[in-house]
Short mmCIF file of C-alpha atoms in Angstrom, two decimals:
data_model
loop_
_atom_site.label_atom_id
_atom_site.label_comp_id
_atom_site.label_asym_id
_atom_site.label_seq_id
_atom_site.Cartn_x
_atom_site.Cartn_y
_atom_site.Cartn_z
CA UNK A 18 123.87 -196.96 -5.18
CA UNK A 19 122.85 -200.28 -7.34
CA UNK A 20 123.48 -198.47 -10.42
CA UNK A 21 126.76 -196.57 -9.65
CA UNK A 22 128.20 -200.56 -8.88
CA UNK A 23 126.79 -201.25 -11.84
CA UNK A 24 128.16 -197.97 -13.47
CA UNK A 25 131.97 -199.19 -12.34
CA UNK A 26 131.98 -202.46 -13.92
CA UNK A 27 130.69 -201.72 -16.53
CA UNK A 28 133.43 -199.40 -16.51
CA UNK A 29 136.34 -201.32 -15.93
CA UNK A 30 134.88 -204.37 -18.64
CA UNK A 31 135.29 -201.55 -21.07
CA UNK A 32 138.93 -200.49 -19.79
CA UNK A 33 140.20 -204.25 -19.94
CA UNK A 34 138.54 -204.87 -23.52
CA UNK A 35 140.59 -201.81 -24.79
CA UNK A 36 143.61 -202.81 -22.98
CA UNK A 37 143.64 -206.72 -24.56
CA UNK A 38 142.74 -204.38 -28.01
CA UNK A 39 145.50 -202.01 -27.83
CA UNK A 40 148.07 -204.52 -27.70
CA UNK A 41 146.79 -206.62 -30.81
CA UNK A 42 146.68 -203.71 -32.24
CA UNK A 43 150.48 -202.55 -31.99
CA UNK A 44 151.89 -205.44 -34.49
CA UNK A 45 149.50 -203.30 -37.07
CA UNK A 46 150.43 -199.90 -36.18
CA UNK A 47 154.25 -201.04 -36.51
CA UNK A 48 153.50 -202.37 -39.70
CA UNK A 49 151.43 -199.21 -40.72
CA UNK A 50 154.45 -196.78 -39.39
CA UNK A 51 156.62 -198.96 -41.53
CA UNK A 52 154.90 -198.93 -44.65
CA UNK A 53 154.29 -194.49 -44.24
CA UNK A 54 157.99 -194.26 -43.80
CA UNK A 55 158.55 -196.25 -46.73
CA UNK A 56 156.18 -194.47 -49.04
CA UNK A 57 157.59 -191.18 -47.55
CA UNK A 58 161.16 -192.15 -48.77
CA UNK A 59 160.24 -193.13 -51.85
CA UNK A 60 158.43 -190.01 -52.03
CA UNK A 61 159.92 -187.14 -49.97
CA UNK A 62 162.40 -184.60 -49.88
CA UNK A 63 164.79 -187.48 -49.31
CA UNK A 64 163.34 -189.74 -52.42
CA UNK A 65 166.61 -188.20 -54.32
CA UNK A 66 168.98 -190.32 -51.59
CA UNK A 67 167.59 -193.32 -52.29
CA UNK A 68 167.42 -193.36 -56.02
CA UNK A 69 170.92 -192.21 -56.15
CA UNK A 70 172.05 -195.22 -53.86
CA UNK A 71 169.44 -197.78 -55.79
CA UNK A 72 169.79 -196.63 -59.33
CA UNK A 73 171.11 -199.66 -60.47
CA UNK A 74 167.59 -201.00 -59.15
CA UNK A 75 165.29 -201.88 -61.59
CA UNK A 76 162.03 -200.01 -61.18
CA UNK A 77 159.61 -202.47 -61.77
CA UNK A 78 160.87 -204.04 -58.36
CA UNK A 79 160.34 -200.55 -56.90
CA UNK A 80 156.34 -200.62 -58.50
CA UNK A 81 155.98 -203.95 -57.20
CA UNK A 82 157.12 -202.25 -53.20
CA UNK A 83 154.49 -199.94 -53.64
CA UNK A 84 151.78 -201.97 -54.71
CA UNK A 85 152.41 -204.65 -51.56
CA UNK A 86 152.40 -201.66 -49.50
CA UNK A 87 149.21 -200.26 -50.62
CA UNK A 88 147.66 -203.62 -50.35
CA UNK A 89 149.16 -204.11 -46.70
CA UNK A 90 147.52 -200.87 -46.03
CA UNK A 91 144.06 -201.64 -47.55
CA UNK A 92 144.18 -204.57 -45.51
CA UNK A 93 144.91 -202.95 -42.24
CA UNK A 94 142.41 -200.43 -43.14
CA UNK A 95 139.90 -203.74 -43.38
CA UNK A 96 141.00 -204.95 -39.99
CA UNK A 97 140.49 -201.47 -38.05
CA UNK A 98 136.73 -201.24 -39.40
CA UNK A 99 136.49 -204.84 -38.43
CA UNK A 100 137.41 -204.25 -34.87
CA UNK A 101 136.14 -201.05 -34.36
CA UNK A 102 133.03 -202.84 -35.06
CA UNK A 103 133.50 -206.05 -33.10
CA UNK A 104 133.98 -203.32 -30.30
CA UNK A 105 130.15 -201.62 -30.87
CA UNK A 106 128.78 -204.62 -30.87
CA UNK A 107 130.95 -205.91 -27.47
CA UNK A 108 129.55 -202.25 -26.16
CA UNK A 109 126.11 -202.48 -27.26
CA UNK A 110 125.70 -206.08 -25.38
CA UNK A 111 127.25 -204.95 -22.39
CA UNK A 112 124.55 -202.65 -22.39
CA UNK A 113 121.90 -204.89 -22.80
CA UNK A 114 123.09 -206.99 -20.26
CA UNK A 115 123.57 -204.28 -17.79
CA UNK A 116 120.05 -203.04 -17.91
CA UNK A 117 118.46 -206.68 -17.99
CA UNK A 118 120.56 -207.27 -15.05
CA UNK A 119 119.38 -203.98 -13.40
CA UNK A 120 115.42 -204.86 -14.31
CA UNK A 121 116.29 -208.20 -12.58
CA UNK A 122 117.40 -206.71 -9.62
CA UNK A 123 114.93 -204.00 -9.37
CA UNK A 124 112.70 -207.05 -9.53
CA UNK A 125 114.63 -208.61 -6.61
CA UNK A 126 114.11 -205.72 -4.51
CA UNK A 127 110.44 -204.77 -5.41
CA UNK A 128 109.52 -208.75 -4.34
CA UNK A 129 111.41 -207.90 -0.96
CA UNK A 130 109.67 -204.23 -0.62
CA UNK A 131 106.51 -206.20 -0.91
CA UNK A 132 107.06 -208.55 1.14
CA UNK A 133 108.58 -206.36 3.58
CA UNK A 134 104.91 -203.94 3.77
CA UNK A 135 102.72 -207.63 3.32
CA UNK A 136 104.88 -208.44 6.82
CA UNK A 137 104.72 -204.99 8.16
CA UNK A 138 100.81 -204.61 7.65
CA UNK A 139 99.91 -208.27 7.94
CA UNK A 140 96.55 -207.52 5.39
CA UNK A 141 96.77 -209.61 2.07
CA UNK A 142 94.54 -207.39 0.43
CA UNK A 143 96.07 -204.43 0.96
CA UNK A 144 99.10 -205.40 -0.28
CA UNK A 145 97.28 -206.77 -3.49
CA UNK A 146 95.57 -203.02 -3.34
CA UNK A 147 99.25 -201.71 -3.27
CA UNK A 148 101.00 -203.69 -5.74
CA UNK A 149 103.21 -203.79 -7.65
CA UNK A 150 101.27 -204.74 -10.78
CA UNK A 151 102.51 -206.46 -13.50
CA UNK A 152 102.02 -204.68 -17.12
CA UNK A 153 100.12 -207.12 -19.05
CA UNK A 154 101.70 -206.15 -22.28
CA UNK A 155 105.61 -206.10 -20.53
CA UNK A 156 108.11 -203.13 -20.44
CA UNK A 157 106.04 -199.58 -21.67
CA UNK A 158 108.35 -196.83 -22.21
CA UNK A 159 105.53 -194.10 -21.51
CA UNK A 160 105.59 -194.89 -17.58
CA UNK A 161 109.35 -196.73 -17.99
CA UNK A 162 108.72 -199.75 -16.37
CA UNK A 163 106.95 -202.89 -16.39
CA UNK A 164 104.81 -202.78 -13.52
CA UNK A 165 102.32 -200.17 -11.79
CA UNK A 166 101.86 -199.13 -7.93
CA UNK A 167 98.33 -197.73 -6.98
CA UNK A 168 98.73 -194.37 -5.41
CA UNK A 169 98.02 -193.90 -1.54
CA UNK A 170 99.05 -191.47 0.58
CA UNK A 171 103.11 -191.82 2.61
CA UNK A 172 101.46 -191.63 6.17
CA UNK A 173 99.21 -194.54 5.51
CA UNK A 174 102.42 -196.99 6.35
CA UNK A 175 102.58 -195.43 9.65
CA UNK A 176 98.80 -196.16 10.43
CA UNK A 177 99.43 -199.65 10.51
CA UNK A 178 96.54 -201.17 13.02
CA UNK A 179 93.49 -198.30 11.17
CA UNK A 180 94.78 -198.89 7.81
CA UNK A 181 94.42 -202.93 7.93
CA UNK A 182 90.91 -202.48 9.48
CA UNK A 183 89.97 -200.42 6.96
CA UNK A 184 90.88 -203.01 4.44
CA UNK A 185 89.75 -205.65 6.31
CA UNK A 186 86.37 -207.46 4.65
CA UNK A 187 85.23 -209.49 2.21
CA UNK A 188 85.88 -209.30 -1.33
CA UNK A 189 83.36 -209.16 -3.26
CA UNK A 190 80.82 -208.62 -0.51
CA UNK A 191 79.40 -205.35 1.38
CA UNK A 192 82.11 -202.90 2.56
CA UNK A 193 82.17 -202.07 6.02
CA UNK A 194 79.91 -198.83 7.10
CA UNK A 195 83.34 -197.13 8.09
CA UNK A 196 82.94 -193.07 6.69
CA UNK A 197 84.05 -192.53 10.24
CA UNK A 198 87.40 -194.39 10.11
CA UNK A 199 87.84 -193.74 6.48
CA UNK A 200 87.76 -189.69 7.08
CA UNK A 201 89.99 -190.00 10.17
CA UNK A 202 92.52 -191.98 8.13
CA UNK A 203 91.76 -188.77 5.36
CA UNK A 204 92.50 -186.14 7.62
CA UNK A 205 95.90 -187.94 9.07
CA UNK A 206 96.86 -187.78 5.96
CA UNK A 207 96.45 -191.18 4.68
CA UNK A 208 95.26 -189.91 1.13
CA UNK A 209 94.09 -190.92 -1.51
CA UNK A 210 92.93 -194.33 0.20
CA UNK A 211 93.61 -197.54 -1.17
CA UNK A 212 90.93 -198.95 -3.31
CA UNK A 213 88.69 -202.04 -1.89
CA UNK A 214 87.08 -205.01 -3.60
CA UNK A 215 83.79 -204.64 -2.14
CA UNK A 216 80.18 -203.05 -2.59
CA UNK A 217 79.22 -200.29 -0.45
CA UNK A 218 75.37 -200.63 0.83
CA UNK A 219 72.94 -199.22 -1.11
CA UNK A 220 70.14 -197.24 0.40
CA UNK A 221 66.98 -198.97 1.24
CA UNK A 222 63.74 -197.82 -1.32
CA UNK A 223 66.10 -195.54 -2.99
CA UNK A 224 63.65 -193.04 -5.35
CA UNK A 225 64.76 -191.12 -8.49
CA UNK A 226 66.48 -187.69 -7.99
CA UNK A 227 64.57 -184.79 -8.09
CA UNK A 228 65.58 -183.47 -12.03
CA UNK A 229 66.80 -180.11 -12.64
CA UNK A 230 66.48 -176.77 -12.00
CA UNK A 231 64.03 -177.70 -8.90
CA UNK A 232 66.95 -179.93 -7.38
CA UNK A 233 69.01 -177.16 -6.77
CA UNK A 234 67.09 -175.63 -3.76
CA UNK A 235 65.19 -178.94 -3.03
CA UNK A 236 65.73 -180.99 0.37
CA UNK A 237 66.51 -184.86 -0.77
CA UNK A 238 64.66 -187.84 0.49
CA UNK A 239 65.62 -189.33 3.15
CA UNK A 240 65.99 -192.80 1.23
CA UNK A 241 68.41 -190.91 -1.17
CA UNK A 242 71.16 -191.83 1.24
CA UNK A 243 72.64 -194.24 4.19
CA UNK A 244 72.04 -192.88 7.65
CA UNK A 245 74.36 -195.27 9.95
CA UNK A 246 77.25 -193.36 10.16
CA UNK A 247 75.67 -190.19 11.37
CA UNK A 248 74.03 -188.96 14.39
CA UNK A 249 71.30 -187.67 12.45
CA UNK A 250 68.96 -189.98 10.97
CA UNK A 251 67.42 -187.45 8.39
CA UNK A 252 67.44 -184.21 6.40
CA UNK A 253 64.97 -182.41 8.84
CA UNK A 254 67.30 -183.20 11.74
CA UNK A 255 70.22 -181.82 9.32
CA UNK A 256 67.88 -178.39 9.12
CA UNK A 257 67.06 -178.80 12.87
CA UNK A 258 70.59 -177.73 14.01
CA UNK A 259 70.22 -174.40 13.41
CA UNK A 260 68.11 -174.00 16.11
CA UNK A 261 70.12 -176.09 18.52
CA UNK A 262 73.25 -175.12 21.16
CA UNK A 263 76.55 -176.41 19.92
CA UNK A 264 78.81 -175.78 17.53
CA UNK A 265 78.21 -178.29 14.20
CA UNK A 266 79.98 -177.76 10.57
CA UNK A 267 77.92 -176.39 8.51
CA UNK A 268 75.59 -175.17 11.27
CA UNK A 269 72.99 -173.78 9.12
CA UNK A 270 73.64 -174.53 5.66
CA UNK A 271 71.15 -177.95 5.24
CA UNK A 272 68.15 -175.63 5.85
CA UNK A 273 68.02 -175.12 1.75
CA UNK A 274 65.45 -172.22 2.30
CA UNK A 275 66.72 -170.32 4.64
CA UNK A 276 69.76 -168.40 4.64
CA UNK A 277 71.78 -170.50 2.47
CA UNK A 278 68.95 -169.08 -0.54
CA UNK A 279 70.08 -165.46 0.27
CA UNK A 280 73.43 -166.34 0.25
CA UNK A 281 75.76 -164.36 -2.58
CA UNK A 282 72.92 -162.50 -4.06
CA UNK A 283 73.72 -159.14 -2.71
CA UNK A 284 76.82 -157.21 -2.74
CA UNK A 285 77.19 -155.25 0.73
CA UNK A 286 80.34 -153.53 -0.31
CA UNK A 287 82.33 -154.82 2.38
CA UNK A 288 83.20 -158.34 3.49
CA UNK A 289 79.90 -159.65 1.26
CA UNK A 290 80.55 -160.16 -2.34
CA UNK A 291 77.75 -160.57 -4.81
CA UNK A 292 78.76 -163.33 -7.53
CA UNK A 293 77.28 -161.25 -9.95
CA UNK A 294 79.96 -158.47 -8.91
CA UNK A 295 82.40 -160.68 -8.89
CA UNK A 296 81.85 -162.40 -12.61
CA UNK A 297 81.33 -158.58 -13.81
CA UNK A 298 85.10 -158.25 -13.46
CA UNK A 299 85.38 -160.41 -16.56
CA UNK A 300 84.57 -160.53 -20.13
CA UNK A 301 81.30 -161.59 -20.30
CA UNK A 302 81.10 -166.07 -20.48
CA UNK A 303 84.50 -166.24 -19.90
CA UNK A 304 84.23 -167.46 -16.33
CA UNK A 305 82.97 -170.94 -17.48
CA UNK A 306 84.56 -173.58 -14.68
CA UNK A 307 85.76 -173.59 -11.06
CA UNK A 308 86.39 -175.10 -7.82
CA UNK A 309 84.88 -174.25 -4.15
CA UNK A 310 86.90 -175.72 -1.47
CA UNK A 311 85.17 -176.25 1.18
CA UNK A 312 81.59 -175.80 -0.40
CA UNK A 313 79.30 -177.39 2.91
CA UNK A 314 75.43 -178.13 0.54
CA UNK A 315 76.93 -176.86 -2.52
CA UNK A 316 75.42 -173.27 -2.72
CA UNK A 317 77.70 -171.37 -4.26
CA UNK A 318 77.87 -173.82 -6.97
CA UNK A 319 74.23 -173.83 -7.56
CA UNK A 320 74.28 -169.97 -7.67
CA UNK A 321 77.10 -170.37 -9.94
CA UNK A 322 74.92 -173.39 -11.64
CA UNK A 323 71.80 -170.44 -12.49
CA UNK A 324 74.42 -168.66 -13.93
CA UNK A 325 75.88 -171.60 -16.50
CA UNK A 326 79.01 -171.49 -14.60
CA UNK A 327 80.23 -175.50 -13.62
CA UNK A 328 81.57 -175.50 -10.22
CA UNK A 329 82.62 -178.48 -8.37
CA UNK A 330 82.51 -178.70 -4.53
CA UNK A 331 85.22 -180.27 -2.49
CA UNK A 332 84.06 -181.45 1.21
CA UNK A 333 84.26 -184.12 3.53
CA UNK A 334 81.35 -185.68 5.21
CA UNK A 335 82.27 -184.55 9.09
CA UNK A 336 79.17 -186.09 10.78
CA UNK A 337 76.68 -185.23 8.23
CA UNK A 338 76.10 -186.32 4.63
CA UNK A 339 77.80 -183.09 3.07
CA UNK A 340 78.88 -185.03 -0.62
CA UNK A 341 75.31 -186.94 -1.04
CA UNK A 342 73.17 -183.56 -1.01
CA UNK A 343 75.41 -181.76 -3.13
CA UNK A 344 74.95 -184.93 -5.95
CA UNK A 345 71.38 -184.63 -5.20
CA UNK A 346 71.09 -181.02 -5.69
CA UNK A 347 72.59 -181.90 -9.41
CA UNK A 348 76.13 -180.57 -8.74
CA UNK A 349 79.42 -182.28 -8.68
CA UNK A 350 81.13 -183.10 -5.12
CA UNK A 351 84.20 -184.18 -4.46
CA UNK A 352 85.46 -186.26 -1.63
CA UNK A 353 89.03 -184.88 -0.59
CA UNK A 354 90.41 -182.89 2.03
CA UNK A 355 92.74 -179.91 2.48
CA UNK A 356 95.25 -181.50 2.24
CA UNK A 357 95.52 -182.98 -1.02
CA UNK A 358 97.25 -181.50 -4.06
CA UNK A 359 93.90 -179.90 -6.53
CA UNK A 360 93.30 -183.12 -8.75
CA UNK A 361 93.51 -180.53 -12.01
CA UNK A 362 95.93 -179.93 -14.56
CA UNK A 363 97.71 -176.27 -14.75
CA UNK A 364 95.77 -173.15 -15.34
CA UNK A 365 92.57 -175.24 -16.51
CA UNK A 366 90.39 -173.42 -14.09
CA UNK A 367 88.74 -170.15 -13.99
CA UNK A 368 88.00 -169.20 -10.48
CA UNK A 369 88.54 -170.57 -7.11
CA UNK A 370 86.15 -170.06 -4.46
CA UNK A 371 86.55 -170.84 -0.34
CA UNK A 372 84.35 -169.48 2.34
CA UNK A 373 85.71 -169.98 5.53
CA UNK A 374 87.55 -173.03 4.95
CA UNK A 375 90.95 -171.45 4.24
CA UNK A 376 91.92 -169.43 7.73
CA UNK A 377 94.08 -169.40 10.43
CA UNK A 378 93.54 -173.00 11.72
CA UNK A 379 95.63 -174.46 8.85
CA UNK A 380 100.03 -174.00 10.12
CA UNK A 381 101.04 -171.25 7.82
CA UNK A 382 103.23 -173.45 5.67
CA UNK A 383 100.56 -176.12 4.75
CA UNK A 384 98.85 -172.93 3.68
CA UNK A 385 100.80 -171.23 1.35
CA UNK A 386 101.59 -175.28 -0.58
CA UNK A 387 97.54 -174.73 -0.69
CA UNK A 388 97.65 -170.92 -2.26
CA UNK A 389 100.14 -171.93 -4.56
CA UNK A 390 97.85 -174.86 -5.71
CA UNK A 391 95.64 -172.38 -6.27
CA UNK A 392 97.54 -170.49 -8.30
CA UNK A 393 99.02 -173.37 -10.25
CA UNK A 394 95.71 -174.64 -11.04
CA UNK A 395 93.70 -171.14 -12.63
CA UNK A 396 94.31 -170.14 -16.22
CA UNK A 397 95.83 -166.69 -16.62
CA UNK A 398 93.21 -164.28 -16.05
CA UNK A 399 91.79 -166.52 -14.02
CA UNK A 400 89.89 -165.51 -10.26
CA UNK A 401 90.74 -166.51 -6.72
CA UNK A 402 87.77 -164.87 -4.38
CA UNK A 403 89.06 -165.34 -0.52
CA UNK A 404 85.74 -165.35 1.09
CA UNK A 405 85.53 -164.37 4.79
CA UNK A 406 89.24 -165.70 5.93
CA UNK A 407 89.91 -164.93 9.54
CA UNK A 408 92.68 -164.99 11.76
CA UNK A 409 94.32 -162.39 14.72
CA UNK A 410 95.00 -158.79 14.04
CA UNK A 411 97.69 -159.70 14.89
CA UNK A 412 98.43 -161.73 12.35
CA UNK A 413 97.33 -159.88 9.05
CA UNK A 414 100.38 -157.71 8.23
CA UNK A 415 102.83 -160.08 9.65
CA UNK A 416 101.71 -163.45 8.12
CA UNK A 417 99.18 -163.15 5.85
CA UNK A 418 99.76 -159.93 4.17
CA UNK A 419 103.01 -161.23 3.17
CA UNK A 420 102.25 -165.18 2.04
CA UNK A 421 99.42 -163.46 -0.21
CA UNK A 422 101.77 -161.24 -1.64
CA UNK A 423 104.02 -163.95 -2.07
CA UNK A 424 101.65 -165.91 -4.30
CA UNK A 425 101.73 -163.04 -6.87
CA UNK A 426 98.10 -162.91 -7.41
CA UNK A 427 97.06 -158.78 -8.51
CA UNK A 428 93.89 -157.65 -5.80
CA UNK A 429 90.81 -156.61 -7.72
CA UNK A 430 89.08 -156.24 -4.43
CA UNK A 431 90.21 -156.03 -0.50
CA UNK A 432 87.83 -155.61 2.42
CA UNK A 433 89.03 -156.42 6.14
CA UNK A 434 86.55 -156.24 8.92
CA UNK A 435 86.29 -157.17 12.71
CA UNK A 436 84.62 -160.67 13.08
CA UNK A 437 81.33 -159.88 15.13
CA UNK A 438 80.33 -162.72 16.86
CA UNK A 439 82.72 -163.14 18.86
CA UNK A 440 85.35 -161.60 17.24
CA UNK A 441 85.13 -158.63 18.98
CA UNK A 442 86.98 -159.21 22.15
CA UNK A 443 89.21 -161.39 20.93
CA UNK A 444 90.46 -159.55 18.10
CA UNK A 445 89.61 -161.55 15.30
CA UNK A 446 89.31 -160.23 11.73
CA UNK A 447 87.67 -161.57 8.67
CA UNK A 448 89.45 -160.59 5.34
CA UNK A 449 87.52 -160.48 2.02
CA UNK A 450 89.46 -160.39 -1.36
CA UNK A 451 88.97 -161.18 -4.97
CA UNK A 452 92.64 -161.57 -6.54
CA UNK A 453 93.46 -162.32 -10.09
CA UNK A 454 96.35 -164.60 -11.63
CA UNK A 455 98.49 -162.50 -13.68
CA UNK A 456 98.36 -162.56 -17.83
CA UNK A 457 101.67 -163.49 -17.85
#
């Protein structure tokens, strides 16, 4: 709305300059009118009139006419260019002065914004984490403006009393052990979190990881990491679960030598797809980077890792230290959730991987923004393996049939099968498919 206002007088500047213009320029167009009809009588079809009327005229006087007219006209010819450029350069500062006045007021209103979320959140350092901050080099046309915001996610503003305690500490000093309150503000939908000014604690007699390839099936020390925030207070309680009532994320997957080491290795023919299988559907070395979503210890990227494929695991750390044993198993993690739009460029992947993760517990539309990321993000060519999604009978031909299909991805493979455990009675299916992204 500020710049239409701005649009209009700038507008009607330009319509009065032209109007005070036009009428200084009438005494020349008069005398320019004059001076054509002159030449053209002297000249025409009618020239013959005049020299019968004016032969007694002596025709230097005529020469002398023609020569003040052409000078008169040279000279009005001199005084358009003049004003036609007197009126670029009246244009050109109007413009200048429009946009510095715009900057100013942008400025105006930014100050107020901030000031408005400093009094709404009532947390100096989160509106310092915010911003705006000011370019130190000025204006850059590249992000066309002169200041910067730090990203954070919309629905942070609305979690006014979490948000401030999660940037409440002190600068410089040890951060808050808060996983707990920063993953609930995550999964609200607070993200990416605003960045703090402090130092997270390190763990007490931290040792050297254990190197590569033996890291990859290896159970961490228990100094590798800090134990505060969890209810377990080591790795072998982490393995433990398995063997305990309850339902826990990742129930089994910490025990490193158990089944997590069998895991992907054979190819059942049904729901159970062996990566070896799966990267046969490719030219060999041509499957080269990837994302699992989802990825719990980080198995399938250290199956993918004996294989010199690079796949990084995205995860949350839900009550057990899910990011700090991938790291120490020598693979990447990567702290998002769901949610969150696939920090990659387009098609710069080569296959997407999710066990589990991706099923009927995510609303259908949040979903298909999620396939489509998918899609966005893998190369032509590249693979999308679906690995054990469930969801109603129901539901397969009249929801998820469809979204898939939807996506455009071609089906290399497609296995549907009852969910056993306790599946059975309730009707649950799991659906396995590898999918490709289309050449073109």
């Amino acid at each position: 709305m500020g710049n239409e206002a701005h649009d209009q007088q700038y507008s009607k500047k330009l319509q009065a300059y032209a109007h005070s213009q036009k009428h200084k320029l009438k005494p020349i167009v008069l005398v320019i009118l004059t001076n054509l009809a002159t030449i053209y009588i002297f000249t025409g079809p009618f020239s013959f009139l005049y020299h019968s009327s004016t032969s007694s005229r002596d025709s230097n006087s005529i020469l002398q006419e023609l020569n003040s007219t052409r000078a008169q006209l040279a000279a009005t010819h001199s005084l358009l260019s003049e004003l036609h450029h007197r009126l670029n350069s009246s244009n050109l500062l109007v413009q200048a002065l429009l946009i510095d006045l715009t900057r100013q007021q942008e400025k105006q209103s930014n100050s107020a914004d901030q000031n408005q979320v400093s009094r709404k959140l009532g947390n100096d350092e989160l509106t310092f984490a915010l911003g705006p901050h000011k370019l130190p080099f000025g204006y850059s046309p590249m992000i066309g403006s002169d200041e910067i915001h730090t990203p954070v996610g919309a629905f942070c503003m609305k979690l006014h009393d979490e948000l401030n305690r999660y940037m409440t500490y002190e600068i410089g000093g040890e951060c808050p052990m808060d996983y707990v309150l920063a993953q609930r503000l995550m999964l609200k939908g607070c993200e990416p979190l605003p960045r703090r000014r402090c130092h997270p604690r390190s763990p007490a007699n931290y040792v050297e990881p254990t190197p590569l390839p033996e890291s990859l099936w290896s159970t961490p020390p228990d100094t590798s990491i800090v134990w505060e925030a969890y209810a377990c207070k080591s790795y072998q309680c982490l393995v433990d679960r398995k063997n305990k009532p309850g339902s826990y994320n990742c129930k089994s997957c910490f025990d490193l030598q158990g089944e997590e080491r069998s895991r992907w290795i054979f190819d059942d023919g049904g729901l159970g797809f062996g990566i070896d299988q799966v990267l046969a559907t490719k030219p060999a070395g041509t499957i080269r980077i990837g994302l699992d979503i989802g990825g719990g210890t980080g198995t399938f990227a250290a199956r993918m890792r004996e294989r010199n494929v690079i796949i990084i695991t995205s995860t949350l750390d839900l009550d057990a230290p899910f990011n700090n044993i991938i790291a120490s198993r020598g693979l990447v993690p990567m702290h998002i959730s769901i949610s969150q739009r696939f920090p990659f460029s387009d098609y710069t992947l080569d296959i997407v991987h999710s066990m589990d993760v991706l099923s009927n517990w995510i609303p259908d539309t949040m979903l298909e923004f999620v396939l489509f990321d998918i899609y966005r993000v893998l190369r032509p060519g590249g693979l999308f393996w679906l690995d054990h999604f469930f969801c109603f009978a129901s539901q397969l031909n009249k929801t998820y049939v469809p979204m898939l299909d939807r996506i455009g991805f071609n089906r290399l493979r497609w296995q549907v099968g009852t969910k056993l455990d306790d599946g059975v009675h309730k009707n649950v299916l799991y659906i396995s498919s590898l999918m490709e992204k289309p050449m073109t």
